[in-house]
Coordinates of C-alpha atoms in Angstrom, one line a residue:
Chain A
X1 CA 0.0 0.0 0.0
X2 CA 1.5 3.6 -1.3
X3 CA 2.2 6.5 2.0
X4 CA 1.1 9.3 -0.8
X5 CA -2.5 7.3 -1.4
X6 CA -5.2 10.3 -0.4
X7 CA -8.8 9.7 0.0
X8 CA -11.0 12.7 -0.4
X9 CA -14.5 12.0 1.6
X10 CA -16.8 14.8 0.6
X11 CA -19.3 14.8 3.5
X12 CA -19.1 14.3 7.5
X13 CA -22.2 12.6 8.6
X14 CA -22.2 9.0 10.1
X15 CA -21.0 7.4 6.4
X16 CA -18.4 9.7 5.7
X17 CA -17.1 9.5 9.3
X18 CA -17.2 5.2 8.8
X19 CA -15.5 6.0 5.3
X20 CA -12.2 7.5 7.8
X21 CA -12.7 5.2 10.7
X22 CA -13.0 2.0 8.9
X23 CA -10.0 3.0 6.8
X24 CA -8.0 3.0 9.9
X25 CA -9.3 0.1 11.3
X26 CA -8.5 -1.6 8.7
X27 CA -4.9 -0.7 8.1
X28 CA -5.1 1.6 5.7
X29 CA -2.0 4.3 6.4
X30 CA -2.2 6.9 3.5
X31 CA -3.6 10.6 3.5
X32 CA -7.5 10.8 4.6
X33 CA -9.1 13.8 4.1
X34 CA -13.0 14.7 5.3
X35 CA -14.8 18.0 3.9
X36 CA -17.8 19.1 5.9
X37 CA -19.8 21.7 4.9
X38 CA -21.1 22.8 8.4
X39 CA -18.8 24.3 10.5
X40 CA -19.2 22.1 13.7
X41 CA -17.4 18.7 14.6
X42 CA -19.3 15.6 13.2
X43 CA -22.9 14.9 14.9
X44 CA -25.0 12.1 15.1
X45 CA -28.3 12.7 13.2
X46 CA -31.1 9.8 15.0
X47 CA -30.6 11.8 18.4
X48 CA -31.7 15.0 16.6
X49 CA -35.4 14.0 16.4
X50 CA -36.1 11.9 19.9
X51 CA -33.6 12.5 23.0
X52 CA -31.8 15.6 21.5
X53 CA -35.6 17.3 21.5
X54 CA -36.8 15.5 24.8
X55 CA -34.1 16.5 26.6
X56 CA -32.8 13.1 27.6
X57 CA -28.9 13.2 26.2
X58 CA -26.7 11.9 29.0
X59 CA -24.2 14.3 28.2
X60 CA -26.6 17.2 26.4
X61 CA -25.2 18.0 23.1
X62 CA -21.9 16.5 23.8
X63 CA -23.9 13.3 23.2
X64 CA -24.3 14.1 20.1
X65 CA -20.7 14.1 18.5
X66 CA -19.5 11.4 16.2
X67 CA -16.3 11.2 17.7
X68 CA -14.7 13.3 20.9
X69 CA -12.6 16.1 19.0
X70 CA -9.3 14.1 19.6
X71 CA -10.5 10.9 17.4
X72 CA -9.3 13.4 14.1
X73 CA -5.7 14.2 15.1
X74 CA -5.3 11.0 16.9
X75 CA -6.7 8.9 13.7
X76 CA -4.4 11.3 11.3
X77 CA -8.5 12.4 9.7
X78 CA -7.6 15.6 8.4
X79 CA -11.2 17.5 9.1
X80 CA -12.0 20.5 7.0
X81 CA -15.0 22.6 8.4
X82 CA -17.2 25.1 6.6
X83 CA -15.9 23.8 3.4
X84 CA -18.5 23.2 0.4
X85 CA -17.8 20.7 -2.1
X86 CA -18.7 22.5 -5.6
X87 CA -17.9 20.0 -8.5
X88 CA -16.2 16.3 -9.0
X89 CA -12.9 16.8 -11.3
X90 CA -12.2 13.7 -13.2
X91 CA -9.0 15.0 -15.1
X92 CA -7.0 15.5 -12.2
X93 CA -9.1 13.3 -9.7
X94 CA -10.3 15.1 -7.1
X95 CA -13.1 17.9 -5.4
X96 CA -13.6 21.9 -6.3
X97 CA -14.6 24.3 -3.4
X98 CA -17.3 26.7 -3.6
X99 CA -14.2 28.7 -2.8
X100 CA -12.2 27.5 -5.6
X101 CA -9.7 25.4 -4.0
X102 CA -8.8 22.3 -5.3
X103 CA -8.4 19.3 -3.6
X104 CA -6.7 16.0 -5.6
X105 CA -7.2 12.6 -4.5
X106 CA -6.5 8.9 -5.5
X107 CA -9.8 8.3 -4.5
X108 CA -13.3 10.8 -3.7
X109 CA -15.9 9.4 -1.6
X110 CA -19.5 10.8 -1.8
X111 CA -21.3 11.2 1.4
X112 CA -23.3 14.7 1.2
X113 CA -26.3 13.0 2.3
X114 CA -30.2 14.5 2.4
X115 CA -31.9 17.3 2.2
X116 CA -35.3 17.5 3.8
X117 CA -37.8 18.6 1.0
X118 CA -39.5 21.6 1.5
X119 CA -42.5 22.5 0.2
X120 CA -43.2 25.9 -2.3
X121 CA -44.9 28.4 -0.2
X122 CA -44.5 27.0 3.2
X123 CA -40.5 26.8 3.6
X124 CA -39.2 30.5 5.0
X125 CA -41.9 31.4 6.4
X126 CA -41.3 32.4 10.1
X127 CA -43.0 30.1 12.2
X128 CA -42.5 26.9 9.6
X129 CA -39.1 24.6 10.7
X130 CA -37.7 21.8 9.1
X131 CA -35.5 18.5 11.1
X132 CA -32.5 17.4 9.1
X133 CA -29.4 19.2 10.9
X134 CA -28.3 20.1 14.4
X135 CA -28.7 23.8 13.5
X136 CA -33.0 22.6 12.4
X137 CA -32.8 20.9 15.7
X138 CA -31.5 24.0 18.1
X139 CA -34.1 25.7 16.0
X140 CA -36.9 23.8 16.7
X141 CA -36.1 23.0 20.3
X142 CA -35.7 26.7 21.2
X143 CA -39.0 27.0 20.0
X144 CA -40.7 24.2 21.7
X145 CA -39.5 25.5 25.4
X146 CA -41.2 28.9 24.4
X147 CA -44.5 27.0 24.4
X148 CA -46.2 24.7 24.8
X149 CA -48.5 25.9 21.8
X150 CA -50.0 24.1 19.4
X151 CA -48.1 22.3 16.6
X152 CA -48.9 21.3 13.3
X153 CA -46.6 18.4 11.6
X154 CA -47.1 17.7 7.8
X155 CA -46.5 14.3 6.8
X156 CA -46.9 11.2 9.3
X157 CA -43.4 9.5 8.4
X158 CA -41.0 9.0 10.9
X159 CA -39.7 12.0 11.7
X160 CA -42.5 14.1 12.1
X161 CA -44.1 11.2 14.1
X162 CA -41.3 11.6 16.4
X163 CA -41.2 15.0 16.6
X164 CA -44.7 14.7 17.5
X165 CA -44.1 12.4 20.0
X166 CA -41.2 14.8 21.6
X167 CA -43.1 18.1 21.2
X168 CA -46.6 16.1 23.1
X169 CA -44.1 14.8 25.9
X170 CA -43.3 18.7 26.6
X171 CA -47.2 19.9 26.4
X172 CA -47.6 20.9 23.4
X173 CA -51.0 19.8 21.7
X174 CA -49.9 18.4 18.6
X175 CA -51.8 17.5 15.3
X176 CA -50.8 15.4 12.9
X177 CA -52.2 16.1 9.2
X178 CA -51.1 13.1 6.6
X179 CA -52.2 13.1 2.7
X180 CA -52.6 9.4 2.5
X181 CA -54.8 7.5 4.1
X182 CA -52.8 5.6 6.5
X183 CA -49.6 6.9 8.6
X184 CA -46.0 5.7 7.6
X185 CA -47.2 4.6 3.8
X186 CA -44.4 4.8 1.6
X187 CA -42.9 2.1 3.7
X188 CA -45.3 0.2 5.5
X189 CA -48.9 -1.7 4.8
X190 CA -51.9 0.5 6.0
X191 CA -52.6 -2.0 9.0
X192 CA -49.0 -2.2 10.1
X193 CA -49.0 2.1 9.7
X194 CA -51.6 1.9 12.2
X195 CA -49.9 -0.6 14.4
X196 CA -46.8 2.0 14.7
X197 CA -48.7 4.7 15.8
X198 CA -51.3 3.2 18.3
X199 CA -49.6 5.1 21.3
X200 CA -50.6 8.4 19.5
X201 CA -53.5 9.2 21.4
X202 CA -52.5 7.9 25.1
X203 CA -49.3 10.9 24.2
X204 CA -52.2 13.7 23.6
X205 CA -51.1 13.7 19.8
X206 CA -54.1 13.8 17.3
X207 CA -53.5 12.4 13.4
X208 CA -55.5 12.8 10.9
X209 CA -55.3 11.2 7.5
X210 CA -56.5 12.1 3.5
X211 CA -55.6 15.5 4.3
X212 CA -55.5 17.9 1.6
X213 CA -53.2 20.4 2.8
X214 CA -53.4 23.6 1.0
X215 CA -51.2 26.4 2.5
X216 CA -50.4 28.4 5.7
X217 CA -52.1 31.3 6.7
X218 CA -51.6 34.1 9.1
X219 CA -50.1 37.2 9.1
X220 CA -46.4 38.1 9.6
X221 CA -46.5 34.8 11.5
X222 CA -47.8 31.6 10.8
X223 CA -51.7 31.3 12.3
X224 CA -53.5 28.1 10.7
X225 CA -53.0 25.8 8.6
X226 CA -55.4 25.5 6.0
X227 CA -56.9 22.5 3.7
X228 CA -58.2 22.4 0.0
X229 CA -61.4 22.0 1.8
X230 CA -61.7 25.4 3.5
X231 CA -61.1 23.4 7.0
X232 CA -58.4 24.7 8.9
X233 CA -55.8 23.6 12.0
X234 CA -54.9 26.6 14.4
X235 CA -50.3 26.2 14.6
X236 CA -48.3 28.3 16.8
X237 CA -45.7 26.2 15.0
X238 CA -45.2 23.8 11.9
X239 CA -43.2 21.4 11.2
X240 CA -42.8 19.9 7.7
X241 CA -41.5 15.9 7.8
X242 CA -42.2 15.4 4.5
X243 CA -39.0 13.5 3.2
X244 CA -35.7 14.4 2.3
X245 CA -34.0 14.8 -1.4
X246 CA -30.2 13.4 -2.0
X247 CA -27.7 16.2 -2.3
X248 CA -26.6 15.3 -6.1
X249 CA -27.4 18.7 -7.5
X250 CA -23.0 19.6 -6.9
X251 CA -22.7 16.6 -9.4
X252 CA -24.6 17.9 -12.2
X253 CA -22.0 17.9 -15.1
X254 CA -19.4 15.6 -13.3
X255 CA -20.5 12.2 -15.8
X256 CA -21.6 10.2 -12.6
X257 CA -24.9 8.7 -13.2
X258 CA -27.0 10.0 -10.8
X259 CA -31.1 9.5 -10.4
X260 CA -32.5 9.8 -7.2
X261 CA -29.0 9.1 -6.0
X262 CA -25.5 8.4 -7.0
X263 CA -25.8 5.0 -8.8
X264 CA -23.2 2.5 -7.7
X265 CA -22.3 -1.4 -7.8
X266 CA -22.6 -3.6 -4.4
X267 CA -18.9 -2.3 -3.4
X268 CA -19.8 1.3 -3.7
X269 CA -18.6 2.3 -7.3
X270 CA -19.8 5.1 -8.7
X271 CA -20.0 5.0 -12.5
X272 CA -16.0 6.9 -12.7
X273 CA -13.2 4.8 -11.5
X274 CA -12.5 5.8 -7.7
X275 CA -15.1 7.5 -7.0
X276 CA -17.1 5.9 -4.9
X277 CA -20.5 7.0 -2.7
X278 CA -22.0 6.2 0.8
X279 CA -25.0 6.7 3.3
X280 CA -28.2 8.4 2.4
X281 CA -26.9 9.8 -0.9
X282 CA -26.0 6.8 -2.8
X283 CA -27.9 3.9 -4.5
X284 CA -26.4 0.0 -4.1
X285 CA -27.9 -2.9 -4.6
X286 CA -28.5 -5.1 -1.7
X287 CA -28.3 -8.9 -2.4
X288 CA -30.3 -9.8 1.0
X289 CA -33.2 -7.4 -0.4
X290 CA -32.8 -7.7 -4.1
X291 CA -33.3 -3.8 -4.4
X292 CA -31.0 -1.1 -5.9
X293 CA -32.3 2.2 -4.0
X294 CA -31.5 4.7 -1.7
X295 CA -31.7 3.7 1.7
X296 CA -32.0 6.6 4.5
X297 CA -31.0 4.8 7.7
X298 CA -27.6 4.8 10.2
X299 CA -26.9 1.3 10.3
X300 CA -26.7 1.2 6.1
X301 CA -24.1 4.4 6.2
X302 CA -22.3 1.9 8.8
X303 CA -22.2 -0.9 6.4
X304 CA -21.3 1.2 3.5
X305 CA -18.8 2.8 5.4
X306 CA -17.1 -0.4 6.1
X307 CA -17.9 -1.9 2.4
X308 CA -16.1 1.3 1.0
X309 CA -12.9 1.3 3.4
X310 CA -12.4 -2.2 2.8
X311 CA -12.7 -2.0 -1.0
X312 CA -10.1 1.0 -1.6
X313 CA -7.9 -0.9 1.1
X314 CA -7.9 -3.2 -1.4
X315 CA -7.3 -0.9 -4.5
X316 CA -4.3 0.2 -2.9
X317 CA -3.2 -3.3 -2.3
X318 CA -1.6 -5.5 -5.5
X319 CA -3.3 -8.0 -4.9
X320 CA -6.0 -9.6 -7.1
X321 CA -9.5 -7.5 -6.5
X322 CA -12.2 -9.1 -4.4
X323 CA -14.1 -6.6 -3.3
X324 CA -16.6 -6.6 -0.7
X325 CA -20.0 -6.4 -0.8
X326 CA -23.1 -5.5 0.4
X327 CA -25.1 -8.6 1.7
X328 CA -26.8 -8.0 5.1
X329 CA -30.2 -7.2 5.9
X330 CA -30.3 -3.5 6.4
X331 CA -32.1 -2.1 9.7
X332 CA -33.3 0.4 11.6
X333 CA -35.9 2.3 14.3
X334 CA -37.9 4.2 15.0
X335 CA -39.0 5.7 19.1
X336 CA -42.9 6.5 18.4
X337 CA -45.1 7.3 21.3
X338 CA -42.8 5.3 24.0
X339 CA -42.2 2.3 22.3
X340 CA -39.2 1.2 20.2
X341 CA -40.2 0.3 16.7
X342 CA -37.2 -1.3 14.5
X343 CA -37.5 -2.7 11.1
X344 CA -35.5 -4.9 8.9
X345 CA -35.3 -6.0 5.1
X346 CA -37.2 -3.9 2.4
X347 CA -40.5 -3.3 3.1
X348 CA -43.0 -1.4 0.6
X349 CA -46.9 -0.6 1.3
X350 CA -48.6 -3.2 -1.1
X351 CA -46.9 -6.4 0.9
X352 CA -48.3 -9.2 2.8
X353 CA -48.4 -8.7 6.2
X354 CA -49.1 -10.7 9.2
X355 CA -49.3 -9.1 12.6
X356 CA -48.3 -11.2 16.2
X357 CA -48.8 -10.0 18.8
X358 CA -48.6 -10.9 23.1
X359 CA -48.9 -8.3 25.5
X360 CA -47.2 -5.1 24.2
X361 CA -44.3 -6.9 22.2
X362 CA -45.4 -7.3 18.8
X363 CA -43.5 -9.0 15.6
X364 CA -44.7 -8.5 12.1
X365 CA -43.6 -10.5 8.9
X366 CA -44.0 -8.8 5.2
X367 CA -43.4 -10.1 1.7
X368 CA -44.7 -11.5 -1.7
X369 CA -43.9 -15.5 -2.0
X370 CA -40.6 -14.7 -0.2
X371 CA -40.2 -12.7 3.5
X372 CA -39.0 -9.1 2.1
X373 CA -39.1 -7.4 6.2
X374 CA -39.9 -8.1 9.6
X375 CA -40.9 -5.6 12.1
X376 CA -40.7 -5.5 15.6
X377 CA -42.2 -3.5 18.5
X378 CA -39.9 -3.3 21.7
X379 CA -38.6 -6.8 20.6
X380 CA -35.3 -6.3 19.2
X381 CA -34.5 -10.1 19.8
X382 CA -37.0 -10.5 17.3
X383 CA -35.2 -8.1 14.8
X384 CA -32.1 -10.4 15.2
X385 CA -33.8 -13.5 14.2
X386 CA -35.2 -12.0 11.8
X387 CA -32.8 -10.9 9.7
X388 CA -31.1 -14.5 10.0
X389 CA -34.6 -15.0 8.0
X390 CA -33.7 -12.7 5.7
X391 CA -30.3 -13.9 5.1
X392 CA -30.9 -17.2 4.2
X393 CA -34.0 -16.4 1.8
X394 CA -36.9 -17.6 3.8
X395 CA -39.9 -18.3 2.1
X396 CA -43.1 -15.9 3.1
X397 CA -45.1 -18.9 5.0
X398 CA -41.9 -19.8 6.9
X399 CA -41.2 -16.7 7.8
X400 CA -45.3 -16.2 9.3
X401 CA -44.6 -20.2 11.3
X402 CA -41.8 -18.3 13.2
X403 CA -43.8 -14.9 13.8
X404 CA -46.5 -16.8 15.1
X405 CA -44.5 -18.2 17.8
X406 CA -42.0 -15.5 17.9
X407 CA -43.9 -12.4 19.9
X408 CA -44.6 -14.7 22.8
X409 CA -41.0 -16.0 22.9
X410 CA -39.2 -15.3 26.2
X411 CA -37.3 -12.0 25.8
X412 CA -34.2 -13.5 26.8
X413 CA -32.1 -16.5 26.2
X414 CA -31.9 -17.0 29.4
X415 CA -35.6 -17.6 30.1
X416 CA -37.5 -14.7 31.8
X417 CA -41.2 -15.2 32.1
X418 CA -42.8 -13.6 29.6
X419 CA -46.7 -12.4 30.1
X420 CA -48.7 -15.6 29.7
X421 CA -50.8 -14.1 26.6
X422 CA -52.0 -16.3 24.0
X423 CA -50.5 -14.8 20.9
X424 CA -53.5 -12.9 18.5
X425 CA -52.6 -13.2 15.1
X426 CA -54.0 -11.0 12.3
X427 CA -54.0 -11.8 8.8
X428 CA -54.2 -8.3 6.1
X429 CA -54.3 -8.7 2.3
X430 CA -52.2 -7.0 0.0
X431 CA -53.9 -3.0 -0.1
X432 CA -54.2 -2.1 -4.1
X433 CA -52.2 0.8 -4.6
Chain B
X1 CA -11.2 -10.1 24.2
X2 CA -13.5 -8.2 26.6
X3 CA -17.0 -6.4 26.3
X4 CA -17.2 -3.4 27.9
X5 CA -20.6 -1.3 28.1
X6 CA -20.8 2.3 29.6
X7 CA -24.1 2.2 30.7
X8 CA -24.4 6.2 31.0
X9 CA -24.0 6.4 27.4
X10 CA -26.4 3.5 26.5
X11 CA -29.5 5.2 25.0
X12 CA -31.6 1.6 24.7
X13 CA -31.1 1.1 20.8
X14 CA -31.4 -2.3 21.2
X15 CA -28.9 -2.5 17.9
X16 CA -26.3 -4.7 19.7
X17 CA -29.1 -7.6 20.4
X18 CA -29.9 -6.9 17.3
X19 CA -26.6 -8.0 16.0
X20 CA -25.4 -10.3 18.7
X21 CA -28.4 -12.0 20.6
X22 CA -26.3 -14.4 22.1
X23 CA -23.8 -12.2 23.3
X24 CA -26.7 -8.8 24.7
X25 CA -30.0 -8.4 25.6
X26 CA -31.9 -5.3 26.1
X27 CA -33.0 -4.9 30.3
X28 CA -37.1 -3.8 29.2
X29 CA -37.1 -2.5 33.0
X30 CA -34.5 0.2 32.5
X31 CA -33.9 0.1 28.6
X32 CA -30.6 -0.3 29.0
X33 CA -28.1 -3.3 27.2
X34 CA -27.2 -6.3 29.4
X35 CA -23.9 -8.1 28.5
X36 CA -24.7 -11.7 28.4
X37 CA -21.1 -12.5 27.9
X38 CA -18.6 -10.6 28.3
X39 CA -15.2 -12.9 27.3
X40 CA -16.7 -13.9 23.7
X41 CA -14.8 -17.0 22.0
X42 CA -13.2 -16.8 18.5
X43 CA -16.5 -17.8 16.6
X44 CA -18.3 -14.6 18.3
X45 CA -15.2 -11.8 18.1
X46 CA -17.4 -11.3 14.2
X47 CA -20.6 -10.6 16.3
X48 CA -19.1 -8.5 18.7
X49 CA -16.9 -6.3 16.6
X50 CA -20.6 -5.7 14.6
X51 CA -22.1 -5.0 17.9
X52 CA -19.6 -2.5 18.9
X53 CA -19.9 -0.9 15.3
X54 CA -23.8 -0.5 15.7
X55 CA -23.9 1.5 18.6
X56 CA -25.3 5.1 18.0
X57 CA -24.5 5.8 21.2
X58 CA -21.0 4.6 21.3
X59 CA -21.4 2.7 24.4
X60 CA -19.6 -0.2 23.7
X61 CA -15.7 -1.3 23.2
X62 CA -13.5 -4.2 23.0
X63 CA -10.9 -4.6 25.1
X64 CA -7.8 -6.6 25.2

């Protein structure tokens, strides 16, 4: 492996940071060099939406960070703050500044994430916030200790669930206003949807689905929101959690193929030699899921972090190539209304689904002929087995034997006494889309 | 190799049952992780190192 070997990582959330750390760990000695285009030290994004906003960080914002402030100098990460990536050169290999420096590399890593979408007429406004950064979330948090008020959260996706869920736990009255007819539906069934969020009215917070949201209204601050149906919501405050868009837009012009995302192979390739993309910003194909999409969640900037290191460690290398790839069952969860909800596998709205349930643990299977996700509600054990499911291609009927059995299953290896409930298990078809 | 949890900083993910179940569990009293064994053999080092790595909270190392 050459000394003079420089990777550029354009981005400093949790991929980019894995890019650096795994890259370390895994022996790699040349130049690393990390571009951030915020001008604070490396946070961790879950937090931002559930114990950052409730107040519940063991160490308050020092929680948040990536890595303590001494991980860069000690890892030899040189960390470049405030510094916006502007274009990918592919002549001399390497990232243009907004500023107009230039910054050549043997390899560039793309990890400039999300956006959250904003929606025309709404975003601005005083009064109307978005979640996506540690600046949204001091934002927003200031905001919810002036109250409590009443907030209005467009969309009922995971975020503005949460925030819901944080904003009720601090008084505010909270309402909830979805457009589709069932909460959490690009991802999950419309029974399972409902499942997630059946703490919502025991935490004071109020959703409503099929709304047509029009616009906001008020004077020099936001009043009300109002619906294509004259109805209208009083909001001290709004919050829009209406998904997030990838940051490609800096990449227009640069010959990568890009549509909703940076398309890559299962090791992280981008369409130029070695330049390579992570996390939230990048499409890969999964071989557990059979899907090539973007996948917004921590533990899948983890893996690709790792993926990435490991395959430029090998670049470097002279020996044959054989690269690693991609072939675990992404994850992640979800804290809504007190209770941890985790997910694994792909799951989309128009699945199978079977719900088990004993007491308040519940595990749910999802899929076509094959199991495609399981879900689990304050279960994680559950999660684990499942994605051993996954792995190994369970068929859809196996995977609703093991459900069936697998929400009443003591919580522990060791064998704690679970609640003596006879599991309920619920059957929904397949919802036309 | 040793597993080593810093129970202030455990947040209750549940991420390293998630990836180890034979090695954590997940206390449902106090949410916190419970290390079911903390000198893993050869075959689990794989599980463990994956554990560590899922942490959000960084509450977890191995030690020598």
């Amino acid at each position: 492996m050459s000394r003079s070997e420089r990777v550029l990582i354009v981005g400093a959330s949790v991929a980019g940071v894995s890019v650096a750390e795994e890259l370390r760990e895994q022996g790699f000695n040349g130049e690393i060099v990390l571009l951030s285009d915020e001008d604070c030290e490396p946070y961790d994004r879950p937090p931002l939406s559930k114990q950052f906003l409730a107040g519940t960080l063991p160490a308050g914002r020092q929680s948040l960070a990536l890595r303590d402030s001494g991980w860069y100098e000690k890892n030899n990460v040189c960390l470049r703050l405030s510094t916006k990536a502007a274009k990918v050169t592919t002549d001399i290999l390497g990232v243009r500044t907004a500023d107009d420096e230039h910054f050549p590399a043997d390899h560039v890593v793309i990890a400039t994430g999300a956006s959250a979408r904003t929606l025309p007429g709404w975003s601005g406004l005083p009064g109307v916030l978005v979640l996506r950064t540690l600046r949204d979330a001091d934002v927003l948090a200031a905001c919810l200790e002036r109250g409590p008020g009443r907030l209005v959260v467009l969309g009922a996706g995971f975020i503005g669930l949460e925030v819901a869920t944080a904003a009720a736990d601090a008084g505010w009255v909270v309402q909830v206003l979805e457009r589709a007819d069932a909460p959490l539906s690009r991802v999950l069934p419309p029974a399972l949807g409902r499942l997630c969020v059946e703490g919502a009215v025991g935490h004071n917070v109020q959703i409503d689905y099929s709304m047509d949201v029009l616009e906001p209204a008020g004077g020099d601050i936001v009043q009300e929101v109002r619906l294509r149906d004259g109805r209208t919501f009083p909001a001290d405050l709004i919050v829009l959690g209406v998904g997030v868009v990838p940051n490609t837009g800096w990449l227009e012009g640069s010959g990568l193929e890009c549509h909703d995302g940076v398309v890559c192979d299962g090791s992280g390739r981008t369409t130029e030699p070695r330049v390579w993309a992570v996390g939230d910003v990048a499409r890969w194909p999964n071989s557990v899921t059979e899907q090539h999409i973007r996948v917004e969640q921590w533990q899948t900037a983890r893996d690709h972090g790792r993926i990435v290191a490991g395959a430029i460690s090998q670049c470097t290398s002279t020996e044959p190539l054989d690269l690693p790839v991609w072939d675990t069952a992404p994850y992640f969860w979800s804290d809504l209304f007190g209770r941890k909800v985790q997910l694994s596998g792909h799951a989309s709205p128009d699945m199978n689904s079977v719900i088990t349930r004993t007491g308040k643990r519940v595990v749910a299977v999802l899929g076509d002929d094959r199991l495609r996700a399981v879900l689990a509600i304050d279960h994680p054990r559950a999660i684990a087995v499942g994605r051993r499911l996954l792995s190994r291609g369970a068929t859809f009927s196996e995977g609703v034997e093991w459900a069936k059995g697998a929400a009443s299953a003591s919580p522990k290896p060791a064998g704690r006494v679970a609640n003596a409930v006879t599991p309920e298990t619920l059957t929904t078809p397949p919802q036309a889309l | 190799m040793r597993i080593h949890l810093n129970l202030e900083e455990c947040l209750g993910y549940g991420n390293c049952v998630v990836e180890a179940p034979d090695l954590f569990d997940l206390d449902e009293d106090t949410n916190k992780a419970i290390v079911l064994i903390e000198n893993p053999d050869d075959g689990q080092l794989e599980e463990a190192r994956a554990a560590v790595r899922s942490c959000p909270a960084a509450a977890l190392r191995l030690e020598r």
